[in-house]
PDB file of C-alpha atoms in Angstrom:
ATOM      1  CA  THR A  10       0.000   0.000   0.000  1.00  0.00           C
ATOM      2  CA  GLU A  11       1.020   3.536  -0.656  1.00  0.00           C
ATOM      3  CA  ALA A  12       0.148   6.787   1.128  1.00  0.00           C
ATOM      4  CA  VAL A  13      -2.065   8.973  -1.011  1.00  0.00           C
ATOM      5  CA  GLY A  14      -1.694  12.117   1.128  1.00  0.00           C
ATOM      6  CA  VAL A  15      -0.511  13.352   4.487  1.00  0.00           C
ATOM      7  CA  THR A  16      -2.341  15.832   6.674  1.00  0.00           C
ATOM      8  CA  VAL A  17      -0.382  17.435   9.509  1.00  0.00           C
ATOM      9  CA  GLU A  18      -2.724  18.159  12.412  1.00  0.00           C
ATOM     10  CA  ASP A  19      -0.101  19.840  14.587  1.00  0.00           C
ATOM     11  CA  TYR A  20       3.631  20.304  14.386  1.00  0.00           C
ATOM     12  CA  PRO A  21       5.748  18.871  17.207  1.00  0.00           C
ATOM     13  CA  TYR A  22       7.411  21.230  19.654  1.00  0.00           C
ATOM     14  CA  ASN A  23       9.504  20.915  22.788  1.00  0.00           C
ATOM     15  CA  GLU A  24       7.728  21.614  26.044  1.00  0.00           C
ATOM     16  CA  ILE A  25       8.669  21.124  29.666  1.00  0.00           C
ATOM     17  CA  THR A  26       5.734  19.744  31.598  1.00  0.00           C
ATOM     18  CA  LEU A  27       5.551  19.755  35.371  1.00  0.00           C
ATOM     19  CA  VAL A  28       4.781  16.281  36.591  1.00  0.00           C
ATOM     20  CA  GLY A  29       4.540  15.078  40.132  1.00  0.00           C
ATOM     21  CA  ASP A  30       2.544  14.381  43.236  1.00  0.00           C
ATOM     22  CA  SER A  31       0.414  17.400  44.150  1.00  0.00           C
ATOM     23  CA  THR A  32       0.766  16.543  47.846  1.00  0.00           C
ATOM     24  CA  ALA A  33       4.575  16.289  47.779  1.00  0.00           C
ATOM     25  CA  ALA A  34       6.751  19.060  49.204  1.00  0.00           C
ATOM     26  CA  ALA A  35       8.168  21.464  46.625  1.00  0.00           C
ATOM     27  CA  SER A  36      11.570  21.424  48.328  1.00  0.00           C
ATOM     28  CA  PRO A  37      13.766  18.350  47.902  1.00  0.00           C
ATOM     29  CA  LEU A  38      15.680  19.113  51.129  1.00  0.00           C
ATOM     30  CA  ASP A  39      15.576  16.453  53.827  1.00  0.00           C
ATOM     31  CA  GLY A  40      15.370  18.099  57.230  1.00  0.00           C
ATOM     32  CA  SER A  41      16.244  14.836  58.989  1.00  0.00           C
ATOM     33  CA  LEU A  42      19.836  15.369  57.821  1.00  0.00           C
ATOM     34  CA  TYR A  43      20.059  18.359  60.175  1.00  0.00           C
ATOM     35  CA  THR A  44      17.583  17.856  62.995  1.00  0.00           C
ATOM     36  CA  ASP A  45      15.651  15.230  64.918  1.00  0.00           C
ATOM     37  CA  VAL A  46      12.495  17.354  64.672  1.00  0.00           C
ATOM     38  CA  LYS A  47       9.644  15.407  63.089  1.00  0.00           C
ATOM     39  CA  ILE A  48       6.851  16.826  60.956  1.00  0.00           C
ATOM     40  CA  ILE A  49       3.438  15.847  62.330  1.00  0.00           C
ATOM     41  CA  ASP A  50       0.358  16.978  60.392  1.00  0.00           C
ATOM     42  CA  ASN A  51       2.515  19.544  58.532  1.00  0.00           C
ATOM     43  CA  VAL A  52       3.819  21.108  61.765  1.00  0.00           C
ATOM     44  CA  PRO A  53       7.325  20.603  63.192  1.00  0.00           C
ATOM     45  CA  SER A  54       7.259  18.799  66.560  1.00  0.00           C
ATOM     46  CA  SER A  55       9.384  21.640  67.984  1.00  0.00           C
ATOM     47  CA  TYR A  56      10.526  24.987  66.655  1.00  0.00           C
ATOM     48  CA  VAL A  57      12.162  28.240  67.729  1.00  0.00           C
ATOM     49  CA  SER A  58       9.529  30.571  66.262  1.00  0.00           C
ATOM     50  CA  MET A  59       6.617  30.612  63.837  1.00  0.00           C
ATOM     51  CA  THR A  60       5.110  33.279  61.611  1.00  0.00           C
ATOM     52  CA  ALA A  61       1.518  32.474  60.659  1.00  0.00           C
ATOM     53  CA  ASN A  62       0.185  33.453  57.240  1.00  0.00           C
ATOM     54  CA  ALA A  63       3.474  35.010  56.156  1.00  0.00           C
ATOM     55  CA  PRO A  64       3.293  36.511  52.655  1.00  0.00           C
ATOM     56  CA  CYS A  65       5.580  34.381  50.471  1.00  0.00           C
ATOM     57  CA  THR A  66       6.548  34.836  46.837  1.00  0.00           C
ATOM     58  CA  ALA A  67       8.847  32.895  44.515  1.00  0.00           C
ATOM     59  CA  TYR A  68      11.803  33.449  42.214  1.00  0.00           C
ATOM     60  CA  SER A  69      14.181  31.530  39.977  1.00  0.00           C
ATOM     61  CA  PHE A  70      17.544  31.955  38.255  1.00  0.00           C
ATOM     62  CA  LYS A  71      19.628  29.947  35.864  1.00  0.00           C
ATOM     63  CA  PRO A  72      21.527  27.015  37.440  1.00  0.00           C
ATOM     64  CA  GLY A  73      24.780  27.759  39.237  1.00  0.00           C
ATOM     65  CA  VAL A  74      23.754  31.093  40.761  1.00  0.00           C
ATOM     66  CA  TYR A  75      24.821  31.913  44.325  1.00  0.00           C
ATOM     67  CA  GLY A  76      22.757  33.783  46.894  1.00  0.00           C
ATOM     68  CA  SER A  77      23.966  36.726  48.963  1.00  0.00           C
ATOM     69  CA  SER A  78      24.993  34.240  51.679  1.00  0.00           C
ATOM     70  CA  GLY A  79      27.492  32.589  49.354  1.00  0.00           C
ATOM     71  CA  MET A  80      25.373  29.425  49.082  1.00  0.00           C
ATOM     72  CA  ARG A  81      24.506  28.015  45.676  1.00  0.00           C
ATOM     73  CA  LEU A  82      20.796  28.478  45.035  1.00  0.00           C
ATOM     74  CA  VAL A  83      18.830  25.300  44.505  1.00  0.00           C
ATOM     75  CA  GLN A  84      15.200  24.508  45.169  1.00  0.00           C
ATOM     76  CA  GLY A  85      14.821  24.494  48.940  1.00  0.00           C
ATOM     77  CA  MET A  86      16.766  27.717  49.433  1.00  0.00           C
ATOM     78  CA  VAL A  87      14.826  30.854  50.294  1.00  0.00           C
ATOM     79  CA  ALA A  88      15.507  34.586  50.303  1.00  0.00           C
ATOM     80  CA  VAL A  89      14.808  36.490  53.509  1.00  0.00           C
ATOM     81  CA  ASP A  90      15.401  39.778  55.283  1.00  0.00           C
ATOM     82  CA  PRO A  91      18.809  39.091  56.903  1.00  0.00           C
ATOM     83  CA  ASP A  92      17.776  41.291  59.843  1.00  0.00           C
ATOM     84  CA  GLU A  93      14.837  38.951  60.544  1.00  0.00           C
ATOM     85  CA  TYR A  94      16.392  35.548  59.727  1.00  0.00           C
ATOM     86  CA  ASN A  95      19.972  34.288  59.915  1.00  0.00           C
ATOM     87  CA  TYR A  96      21.615  32.835  56.851  1.00  0.00           C
ATOM     88  CA  GLY A  97      21.597  29.122  57.545  1.00  0.00           C
ATOM     89  CA  ASP A  98      18.279  29.128  59.420  1.00  0.00           C
ATOM     90  CA  LEU A  99      16.525  25.796  58.892  1.00  0.00           C
ATOM     91  CA  LEU A 100      12.874  26.512  58.104  1.00  0.00           C
ATOM     92  CA  TYR A 101       9.755  24.486  57.450  1.00  0.00           C
ATOM     93  CA  ILE A 102       7.196  26.213  55.206  1.00  0.00           C
ATOM     94  CA  THR A 103       3.608  25.057  54.668  1.00  0.00           C
ATOM     95  CA  SER A 104       0.062  26.362  54.302  1.00  0.00           C
ATOM     96  CA  ALA A 105      -2.065  26.293  57.457  1.00  0.00           C
ATOM     97  CA  ASP A 106      -4.384  23.670  55.962  1.00  0.00           C
ATOM     98  CA  GLY A 107      -1.579  21.589  54.424  1.00  0.00           C
ATOM     99  CA  SER A 108      -2.847  22.108  50.872  1.00  0.00           C
ATOM    100  CA  PHE A 109       0.592  23.409  49.858  1.00  0.00           C
ATOM    101  CA  VAL A 110       3.922  22.354  51.350  1.00  0.00           C
ATOM    102  CA  TYR A 111       7.190  23.992  50.320  1.00  0.00           C
ATOM    103  CA  GLY A 112       8.808  21.861  53.002  1.00  0.00           C
ATOM    104  CA  TRP A 113      12.288  22.161  54.477  1.00  0.00           C
ATOM    105  CA  ALA A 114      14.214  25.261  53.474  1.00  0.00           C
ATOM    106  CA  ILE A 115      17.453  27.054  54.277  1.00  0.00           C
ATOM    107  CA  ALA A 116      17.722  30.853  54.435  1.00  0.00           C
ATOM    108  CA  ALA A 117      20.392  31.481  51.795  1.00  0.00           C
ATOM    109  CA  ASP A 118      19.661  34.739  49.984  1.00  0.00           C
ATOM    110  CA  ALA A 119      18.519  38.292  50.685  1.00  0.00           C
ATOM    111  CA  CYS A 120      15.128  39.486  49.474  1.00  0.00           C
ATOM    112  CA  GLU A 121      14.742  43.205  48.896  1.00  0.00           C
ATOM    113  CA  ALA A 122      10.942  42.947  49.115  1.00  0.00           C
ATOM    114  CA  ALA A 123      11.358  41.301  52.525  1.00  0.00           C
ATOM    115  CA  MET A 124      13.653  44.111  53.637  1.00  0.00           C
ATOM    116  CA  TRP A 125      10.916  46.581  52.622  1.00  0.00           C
ATOM    117  CA  GLY A 126       8.297  44.588  54.564  1.00  0.00           C
ATOM    118  CA  ILE A 127       6.329  43.569  51.457  1.00  0.00           C
ATOM    119  CA  VAL A 128       6.890  39.808  51.836  1.00  0.00           C
ATOM    120  CA  ASP A 129       8.505  37.569  54.465  1.00  0.00           C
ATOM    121  CA  ILE A 130       9.995  34.794  52.333  1.00  0.00           C
ATOM    122  CA  ASP A 131      10.925  34.412  48.656  1.00  0.00           C
ATOM    123  CA  CYS A 132      11.006  30.679  47.812  1.00  0.00           C
ATOM    124  CA  PHE A 133      13.522  29.561  45.198  1.00  0.00           C
ATOM    125  CA  PHE A 134      12.332  27.322  42.355  1.00  0.00           C
ATOM    126  CA  GLU A 135      14.402  25.645  39.649  1.00  0.00           C
ATOM    127  CA  THR A 136      12.247  27.003  36.819  1.00  0.00           C
ATOM    128  CA  TYR A 137      10.595  30.304  36.022  1.00  0.00           C
ATOM    129  CA  LYS A 138       7.352  28.449  35.288  1.00  0.00           C
ATOM    130  CA  GLU A 139       7.266  26.956  38.796  1.00  0.00           C
ATOM    131  CA  SER A 140       7.953  30.333  40.385  1.00  0.00           C
ATOM    132  CA  VAL A 141       5.141  31.956  38.381  1.00  0.00           C
ATOM    133  CA  LEU A 142       2.741  29.132  39.261  1.00  0.00           C
ATOM    134  CA  PHE A 143       3.617  29.645  42.936  1.00  0.00           C
ATOM    135  CA  GLY A 144       2.666  33.318  42.714  1.00  0.00           C
ATOM    136  CA  LYS A 145       2.067  34.798  46.158  1.00  0.00           C
ATOM    137  CA  ARG A 146       0.839  32.611  48.991  1.00  0.00           C
ATOM    138  CA  TYR A 147       0.278  33.083  52.679  1.00  0.00           C
ATOM    139  CA  LEU A 148       2.171  30.304  54.443  1.00  0.00           C
ATOM    140  CA  ASN A 149       3.243  29.348  57.939  1.00  0.00           C
ATOM    141  CA  VAL A 150       7.004  29.707  58.345  1.00  0.00           C
ATOM    142  CA  TYR A 151       8.616  27.749  61.180  1.00  0.00           C
ATOM    143  CA  VAL A 152      12.202  28.456  62.228  1.00  0.00           C
ATOM    144  CA  VAL A 153      13.305  25.022  63.406  1.00  0.00           C
ATOM    145  CA  ASP A 154      17.013  25.621  63.965  1.00  0.00           C
ATOM    146  CA  THR A 155      20.084  27.422  62.626  1.00  0.00           C
ATOM    147  CA  LEU A 156      22.550  25.168  60.856  1.00  0.00           C
ATOM    148  CA  THR A 157      26.146  25.196  62.064  1.00  0.00           C
ATOM    149  CA  LYS A 158      29.123  25.812  59.814  1.00  0.00           C
ATOM    150  CA  GLU A 159      29.946  22.106  60.142  1.00  0.00           C
ATOM    151  CA  GLN A 160      26.485  21.126  58.890  1.00  0.00           C
ATOM    152  CA  LEU A 161      26.767  23.553  55.992  1.00  0.00           C
ATOM    153  CA  GLU A 162      30.228  22.236  55.131  1.00  0.00           C
ATOM    154  CA  GLU A 163      28.803  18.723  55.046  1.00  0.00           C
ATOM    155  CA  TYR A 164      26.026  19.995  52.786  1.00  0.00           C
ATOM    156  CA  LYS A 165      28.640  21.695  50.612  1.00  0.00           C
ATOM    157  CA  GLU A 166      30.325  18.349  50.039  1.00  0.00           C
ATOM    158  CA  HIS A 167      27.062  16.997  48.660  1.00  0.00           C
ATOM    159  CA  GLU A 168      25.593  20.041  46.914  1.00  0.00           C
ATOM    160  CA  GLY A 169      28.502  22.394  46.282  1.00  0.00           C
ATOM    161  CA  MET A 170      27.347  24.959  48.811  1.00  0.00           C
ATOM    162  CA  PHE A 171      28.940  26.880  51.659  1.00  0.00           C
ATOM    163  CA  ASN A 172      28.296  30.147  53.414  1.00  0.00           C
ATOM    164  CA  LEU A 173      31.273  31.914  54.939  1.00  0.00           C
ATOM    165  CA  ARG A 174      28.952  34.372  56.670  1.00  0.00           C
ATOM    166  CA  VAL A 175      26.842  31.888  58.639  1.00  0.00           C
ATOM    167  CA  PRO A 176      27.179  32.623  62.366  1.00  0.00           C
ATOM    168  CA  ASP A 177      28.816  30.006  64.622  1.00  0.00           C
TER     169      ASP A 177
END
């Protein structure tokens, strides 16, 4: 048999599609590497402080960019007002009802909007599309601990990160 004609319905194109579990945390960081604190019903079992309904936004950059702390920015890093949070603070970020979980995060960058009091946290995402889809959300931000230089050095060995300005 021989084709008599060909009709092209649509031309192929490259597209990145977000695929995943809608209930999974956005951050790939594993807090159990740094603390014994457990997450129970989307709340840390113990924490230093908590800000309820904190205005949070999102941002992204090309791979290999470093934050103002000196840490390489990867998903799970967040930008903060350095006068409110220490670089190296270990955070847990989630909505009050658990419908959205950013998850474990490390304060690694400065956010000008946070310094102006417009937002509290700017969550880093690997892609621009993810950061736009995040938009602005009101989330609970738990400060669980501040990582030590030794913990950050260990993380550097695995992720290529280190912050010379993290307090002892």
